[in-house]
Short mmCIF file of C-alpha atoms in Angstrom, two decimals:
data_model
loop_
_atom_site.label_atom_id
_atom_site.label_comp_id
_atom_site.label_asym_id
_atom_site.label_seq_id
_atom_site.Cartn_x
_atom_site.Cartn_y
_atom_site.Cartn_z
CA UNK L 1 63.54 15.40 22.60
CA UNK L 2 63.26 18.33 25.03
CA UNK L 3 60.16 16.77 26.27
CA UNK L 4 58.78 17.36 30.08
CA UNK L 5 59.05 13.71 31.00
CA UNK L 6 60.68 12.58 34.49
CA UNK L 7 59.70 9.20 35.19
CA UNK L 8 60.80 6.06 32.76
CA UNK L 9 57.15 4.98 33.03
CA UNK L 10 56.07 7.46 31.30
CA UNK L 11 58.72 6.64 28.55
CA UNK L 12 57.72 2.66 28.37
CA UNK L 13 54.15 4.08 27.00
CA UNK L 14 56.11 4.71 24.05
CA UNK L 15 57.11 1.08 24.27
CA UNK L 16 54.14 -0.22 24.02
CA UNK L 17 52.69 2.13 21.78
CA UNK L 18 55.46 0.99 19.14
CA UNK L 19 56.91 -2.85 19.76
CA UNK L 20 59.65 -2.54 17.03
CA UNK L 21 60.81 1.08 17.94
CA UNK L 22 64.77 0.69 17.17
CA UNK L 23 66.09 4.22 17.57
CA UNK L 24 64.89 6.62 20.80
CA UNK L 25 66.01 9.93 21.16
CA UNK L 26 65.34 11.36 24.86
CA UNK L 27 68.14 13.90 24.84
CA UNK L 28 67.43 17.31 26.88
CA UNK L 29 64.39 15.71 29.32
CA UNK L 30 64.83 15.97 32.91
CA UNK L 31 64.56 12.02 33.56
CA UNK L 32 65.92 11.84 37.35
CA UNK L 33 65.71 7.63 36.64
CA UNK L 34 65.16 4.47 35.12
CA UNK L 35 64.26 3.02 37.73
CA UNK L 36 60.45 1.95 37.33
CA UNK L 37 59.89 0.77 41.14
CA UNK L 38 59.64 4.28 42.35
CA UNK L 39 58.21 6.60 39.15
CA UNK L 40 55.56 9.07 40.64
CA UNK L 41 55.83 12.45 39.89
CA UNK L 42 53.99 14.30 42.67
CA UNK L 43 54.71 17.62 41.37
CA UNK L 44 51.74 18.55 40.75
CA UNK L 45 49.38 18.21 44.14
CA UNK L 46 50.35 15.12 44.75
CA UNK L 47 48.55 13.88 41.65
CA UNK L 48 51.37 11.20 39.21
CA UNK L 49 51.62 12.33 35.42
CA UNK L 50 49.26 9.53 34.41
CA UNK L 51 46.22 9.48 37.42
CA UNK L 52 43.71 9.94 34.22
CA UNK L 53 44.98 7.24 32.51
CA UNK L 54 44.78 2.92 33.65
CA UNK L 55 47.83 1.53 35.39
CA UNK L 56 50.30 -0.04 33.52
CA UNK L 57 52.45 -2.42 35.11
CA UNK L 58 56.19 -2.90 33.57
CA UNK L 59 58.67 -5.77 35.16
CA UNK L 60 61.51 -3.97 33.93
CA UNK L 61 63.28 -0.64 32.65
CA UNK L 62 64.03 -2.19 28.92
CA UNK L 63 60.95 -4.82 28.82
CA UNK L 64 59.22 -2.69 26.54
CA UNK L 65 62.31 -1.71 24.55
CA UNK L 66 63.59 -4.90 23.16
CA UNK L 67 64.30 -3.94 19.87
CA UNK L 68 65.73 -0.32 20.54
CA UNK L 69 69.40 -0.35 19.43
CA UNK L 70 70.20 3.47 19.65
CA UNK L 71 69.16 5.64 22.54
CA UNK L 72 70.11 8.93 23.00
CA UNK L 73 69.93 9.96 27.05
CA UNK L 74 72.27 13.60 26.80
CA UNK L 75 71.19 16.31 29.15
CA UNK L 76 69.40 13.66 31.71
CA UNK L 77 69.31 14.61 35.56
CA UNK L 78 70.70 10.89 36.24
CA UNK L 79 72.75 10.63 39.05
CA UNK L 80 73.42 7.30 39.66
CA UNK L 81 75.67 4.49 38.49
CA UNK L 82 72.68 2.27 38.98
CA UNK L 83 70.96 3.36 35.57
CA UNK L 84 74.01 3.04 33.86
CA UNK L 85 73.60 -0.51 34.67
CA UNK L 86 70.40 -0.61 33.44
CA UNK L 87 71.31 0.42 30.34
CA UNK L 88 73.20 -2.24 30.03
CA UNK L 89 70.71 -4.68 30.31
CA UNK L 90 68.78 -3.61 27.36
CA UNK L 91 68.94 -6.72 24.74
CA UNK L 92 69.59 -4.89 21.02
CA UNK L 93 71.25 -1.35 22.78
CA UNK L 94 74.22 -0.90 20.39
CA UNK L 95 74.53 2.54 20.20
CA UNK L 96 74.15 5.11 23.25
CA UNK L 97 74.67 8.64 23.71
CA UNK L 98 74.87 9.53 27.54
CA UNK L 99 76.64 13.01 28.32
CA UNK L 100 75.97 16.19 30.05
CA UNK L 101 74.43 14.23 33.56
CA UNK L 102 75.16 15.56 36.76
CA UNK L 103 76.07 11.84 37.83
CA UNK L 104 79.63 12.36 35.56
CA UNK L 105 80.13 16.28 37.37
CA UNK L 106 83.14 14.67 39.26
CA UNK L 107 85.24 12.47 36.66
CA UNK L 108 87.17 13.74 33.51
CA UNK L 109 86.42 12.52 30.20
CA UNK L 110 88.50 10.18 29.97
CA UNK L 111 87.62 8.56 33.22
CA UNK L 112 83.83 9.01 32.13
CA UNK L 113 84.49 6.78 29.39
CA UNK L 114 86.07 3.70 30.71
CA UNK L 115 83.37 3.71 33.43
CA UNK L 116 80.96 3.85 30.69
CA UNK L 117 82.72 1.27 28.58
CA UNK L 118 83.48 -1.28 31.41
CA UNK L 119 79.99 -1.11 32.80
CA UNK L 120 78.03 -1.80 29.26
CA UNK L 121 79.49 -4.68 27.64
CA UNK L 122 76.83 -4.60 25.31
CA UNK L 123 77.50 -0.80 23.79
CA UNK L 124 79.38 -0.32 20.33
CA UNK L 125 79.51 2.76 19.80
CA UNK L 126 79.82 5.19 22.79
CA UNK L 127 78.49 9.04 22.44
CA UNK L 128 79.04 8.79 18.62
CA UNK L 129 82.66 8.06 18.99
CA UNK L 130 84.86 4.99 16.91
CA UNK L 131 83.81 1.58 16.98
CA UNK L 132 84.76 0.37 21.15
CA UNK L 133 87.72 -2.09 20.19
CA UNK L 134 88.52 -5.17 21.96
CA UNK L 135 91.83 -2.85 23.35
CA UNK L 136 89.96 -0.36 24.92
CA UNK L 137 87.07 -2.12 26.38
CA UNK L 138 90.38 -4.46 27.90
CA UNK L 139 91.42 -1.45 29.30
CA UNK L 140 88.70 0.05 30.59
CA UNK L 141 87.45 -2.90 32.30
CA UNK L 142 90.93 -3.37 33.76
CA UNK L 143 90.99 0.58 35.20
CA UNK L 144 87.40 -0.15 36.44
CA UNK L 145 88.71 -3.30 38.46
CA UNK L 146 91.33 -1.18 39.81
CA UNK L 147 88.94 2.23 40.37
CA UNK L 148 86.74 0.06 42.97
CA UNK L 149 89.40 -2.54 44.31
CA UNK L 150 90.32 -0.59 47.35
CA UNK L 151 86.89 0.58 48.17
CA UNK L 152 84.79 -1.53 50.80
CA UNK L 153 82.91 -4.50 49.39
CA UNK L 154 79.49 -2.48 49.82
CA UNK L 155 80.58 -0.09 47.69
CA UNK L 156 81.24 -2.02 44.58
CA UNK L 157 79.16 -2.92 41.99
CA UNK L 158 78.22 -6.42 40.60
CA UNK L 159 80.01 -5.79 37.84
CA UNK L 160 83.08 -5.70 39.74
CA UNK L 161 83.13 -8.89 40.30
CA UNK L 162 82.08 -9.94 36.59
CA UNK L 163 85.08 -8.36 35.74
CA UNK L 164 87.57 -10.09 38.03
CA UNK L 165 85.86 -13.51 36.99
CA UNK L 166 87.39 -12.13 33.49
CA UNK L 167 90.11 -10.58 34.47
CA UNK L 168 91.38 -12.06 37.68
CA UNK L 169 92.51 -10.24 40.51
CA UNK L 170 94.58 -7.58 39.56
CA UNK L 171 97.72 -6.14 41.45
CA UNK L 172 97.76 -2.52 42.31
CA UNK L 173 99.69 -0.45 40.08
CA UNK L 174 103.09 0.71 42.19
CA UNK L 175 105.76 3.35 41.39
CA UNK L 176 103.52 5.30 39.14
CA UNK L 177 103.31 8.55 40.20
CA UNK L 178 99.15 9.66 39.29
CA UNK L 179 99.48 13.40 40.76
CA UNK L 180 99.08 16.04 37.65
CA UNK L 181 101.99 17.61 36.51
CA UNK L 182 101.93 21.49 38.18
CA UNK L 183 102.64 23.36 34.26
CA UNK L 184 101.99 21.57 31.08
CA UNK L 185 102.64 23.21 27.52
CA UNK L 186 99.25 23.68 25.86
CA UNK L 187 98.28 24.87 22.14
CA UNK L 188 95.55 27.89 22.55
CA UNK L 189 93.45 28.58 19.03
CA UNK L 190 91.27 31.28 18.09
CA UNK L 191 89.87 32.09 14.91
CA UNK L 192 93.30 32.17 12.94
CA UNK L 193 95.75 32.96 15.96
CA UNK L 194 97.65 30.01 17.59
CA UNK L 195 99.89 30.28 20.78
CA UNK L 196 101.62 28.08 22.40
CA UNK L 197 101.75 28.59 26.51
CA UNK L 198 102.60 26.91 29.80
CA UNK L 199 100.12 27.22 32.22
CA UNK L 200 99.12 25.82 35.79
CA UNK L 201 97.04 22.98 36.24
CA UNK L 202 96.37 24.15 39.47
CA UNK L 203 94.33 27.50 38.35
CA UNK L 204 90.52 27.48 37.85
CA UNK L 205 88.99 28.07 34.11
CA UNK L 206 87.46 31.93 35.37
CA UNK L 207 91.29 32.52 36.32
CA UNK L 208 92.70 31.29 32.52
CA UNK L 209 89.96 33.04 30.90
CA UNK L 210 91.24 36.15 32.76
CA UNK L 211 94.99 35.10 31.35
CA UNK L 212 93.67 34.60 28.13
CA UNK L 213 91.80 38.26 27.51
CA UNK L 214 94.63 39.59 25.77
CA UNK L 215 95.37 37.46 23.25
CA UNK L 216 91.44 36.71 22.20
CA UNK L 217 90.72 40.10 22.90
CA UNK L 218 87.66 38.66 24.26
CA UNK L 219 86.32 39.52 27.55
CA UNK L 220 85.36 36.87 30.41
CA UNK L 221 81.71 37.00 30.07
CA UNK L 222 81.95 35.66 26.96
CA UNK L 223 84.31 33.66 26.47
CA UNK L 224 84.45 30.03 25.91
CA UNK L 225 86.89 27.47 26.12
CA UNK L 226 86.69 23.87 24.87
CA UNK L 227 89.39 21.45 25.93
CA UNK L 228 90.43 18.33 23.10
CA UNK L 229 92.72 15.98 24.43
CA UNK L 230 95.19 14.86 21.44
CA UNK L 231 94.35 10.99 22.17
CA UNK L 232 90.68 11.25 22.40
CA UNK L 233 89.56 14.25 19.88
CA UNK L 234 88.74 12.19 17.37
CA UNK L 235 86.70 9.51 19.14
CA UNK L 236 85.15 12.07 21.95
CA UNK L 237 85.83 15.65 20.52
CA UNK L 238 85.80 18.95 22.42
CA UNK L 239 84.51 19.38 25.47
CA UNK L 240 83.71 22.78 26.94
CA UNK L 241 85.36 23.79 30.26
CA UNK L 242 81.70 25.63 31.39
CA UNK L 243 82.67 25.19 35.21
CA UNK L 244 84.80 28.52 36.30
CA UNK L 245 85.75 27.23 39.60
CA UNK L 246 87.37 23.93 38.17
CA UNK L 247 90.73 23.51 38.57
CA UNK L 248 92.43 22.85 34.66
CA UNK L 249 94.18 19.43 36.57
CA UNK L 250 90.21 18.13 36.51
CA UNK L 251 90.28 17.77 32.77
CA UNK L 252 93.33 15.45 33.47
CA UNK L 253 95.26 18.04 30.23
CA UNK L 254 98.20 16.88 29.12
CA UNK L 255 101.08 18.70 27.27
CA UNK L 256 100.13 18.77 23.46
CA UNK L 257 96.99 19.51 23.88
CA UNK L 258 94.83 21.81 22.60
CA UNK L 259 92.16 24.75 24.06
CA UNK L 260 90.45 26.04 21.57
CA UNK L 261 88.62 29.88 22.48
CA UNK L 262 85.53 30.70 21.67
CA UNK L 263 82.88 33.93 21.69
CA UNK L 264 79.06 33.04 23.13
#
C-alpha cells in the first residue's frame, strides 16, 4: 500500500512469490497499467525497475493471481477502460475496490458504477458497497448497451456486444428529457446546523463554497464539501466535491439530497 510500484510486472513477483495470495491491497501506488506487454519503467536512465534481477516472463495480467479474490486498486493512475477489463478476467476476483483514478475524472458516481458493474460480471461486491443484485447489474448492463450504442463500432468494447447477445438490441430511450434540472432543493449539514436551500446546478463547487461561508462560518480555503446522493449513500457513501471548477450538474444531484460541510 503506498508503495513506488508502476508497472504490473513488478506486482506479479508477488504472485509468484505467494501462489495462494487471496487478498491484495495496492491502494495509493502510481500503477499507470495492467497491461504486462509494455511494463518498463525507464525512469531512471533508461535502466527498468528489475535490470538486476532475471527476466520473468508472464502470459497474462491475472496468471499469477488465480486465487486473489479481493484487490484493492484506489488511488491508481489508470486511465483506461482497457484494465478495467482486465480485471475482469481474473478467475476468483470477488471483491474490488477501484476509486480515485483519473480514468473516472469525467463520469459521476453513479455513472462510474454501472460502467464498473456492466464491465465485471465477475465482481460482488463493488468499492465495499451491498452485495451487486441481479437488478442492478440488469440495469447497469442495460445503460452500458445504451452508453456505447450510438458511438462508431471502433469505439465499443467487446463487451458491448456480450451484452446485446444477453440483452438484445435495445431501443433508444425517447421522450425522456436527460438535461439537469437548473435549481434543485438540497439539505446542507454542518456539525449540528441543517439548512435547507435551492441552489444552481449550473455553479462550480469554489462558487457554492463562497455561498456557503456564512452559514459554516468557514472560509473557502478550508472548506470541504462531500456530496451523498439519497439512493446510493448507503451502498457508495460520500463523495467529496475536491474539483472547484466543476459544475454541481456533474455530480448528477438531485433534490433530497444531501451536502454535508466540512473543515480540512
Amino acid at each position: 500500500m503506498g508503495n513506488p510500484v508502476t508497472t504490473w510486472a513488478e506486482v506479479c513477483k508477488l504472485g509468484l512469490a505467494f501462489p495462494e495470495l487471496e487478498s491484495l491491497v495496492l491502494a495509493d501506488c502510481p500503477l499507470h497499467s495492467l497491461d504486462i506487454s509494455s511494463d518498463r519503467d525507464t525512469s531512471l536512465g533508461g535502466r527498468t525497475e528489475s535490470e538486476s534481477e532475471p527476466s520473468q516472463t508472464f502470459t497474462s495480467p491475472h496468471c499469477c493471481f488465480t486465487h486473489v479474490h479481493f484487490l484493492n486498486i484506489n488511488n491508481s493512475l489508470l486511465t483506461s477502460w482497457d484494465d478495467v477489463e482486465r480485471l475482469g478476467r481474473f478467475p476468483a476476483l470477488r471483491q474490488l475496490r477501484l476509486q480515485g483514478c483519473p480514468l473516472f475524472e469525467d463520469f459521476t458516481e453513479h455513472e462510474r458504477r454501472q460502467l464498473l458493474i456492466a464491465r465485471l460480471p465477475n465482481i460482488e461486491m463493488l468499492n465495499g458497497g451491498m452485495f451487486i443484485g441481479y437488478e442492478e447489474r440488469e440495469d447497469a448492463e442495460r445503460a452500458f448497451i445504451r452508453h456505447y450504442m450510438d458511438k462508431p463500432e471502433s469505439e465499443r468494447p467487446e463487451r458491448y456486444n456480450e451484452l446485446v447477445g444477453i440483452h438484445g438490441e435495445l431501443q433508444p430511450l425517447v421522450n425522456v428529457d436527460l438535461s439537469p434540472k437548473k435549481k434543485v432543493r438540497v439539505m446542507f449539514t454542518c456539525g449540528e446546523m441543517t439548512d435547507i436551500r435551492c441552489i444552481s446546478v449550473y455553479q462550480t463547487v469554489h462558487e457554492l463554497k463562497q455561498k456557503l461561508e456564512p452559514f459554516s462560518r468557514i472560509s473557502v480555503s478550508k472548506m470541504r464539501l462531500f456530496y451523498m446522493d439519497q439512493d446510493l449513500k448507503v451502498v457508495v457513501g460520500a463523495q467529496e466535491m475536491r474539483y472547484p471548477t466543476r459544475k454541481l450538474y456533474r455530480y448528477n444531484i438531485s433534490t433530497g439530497d444531501e451536502i454535508v460541510i466540512e473543515s480540512k
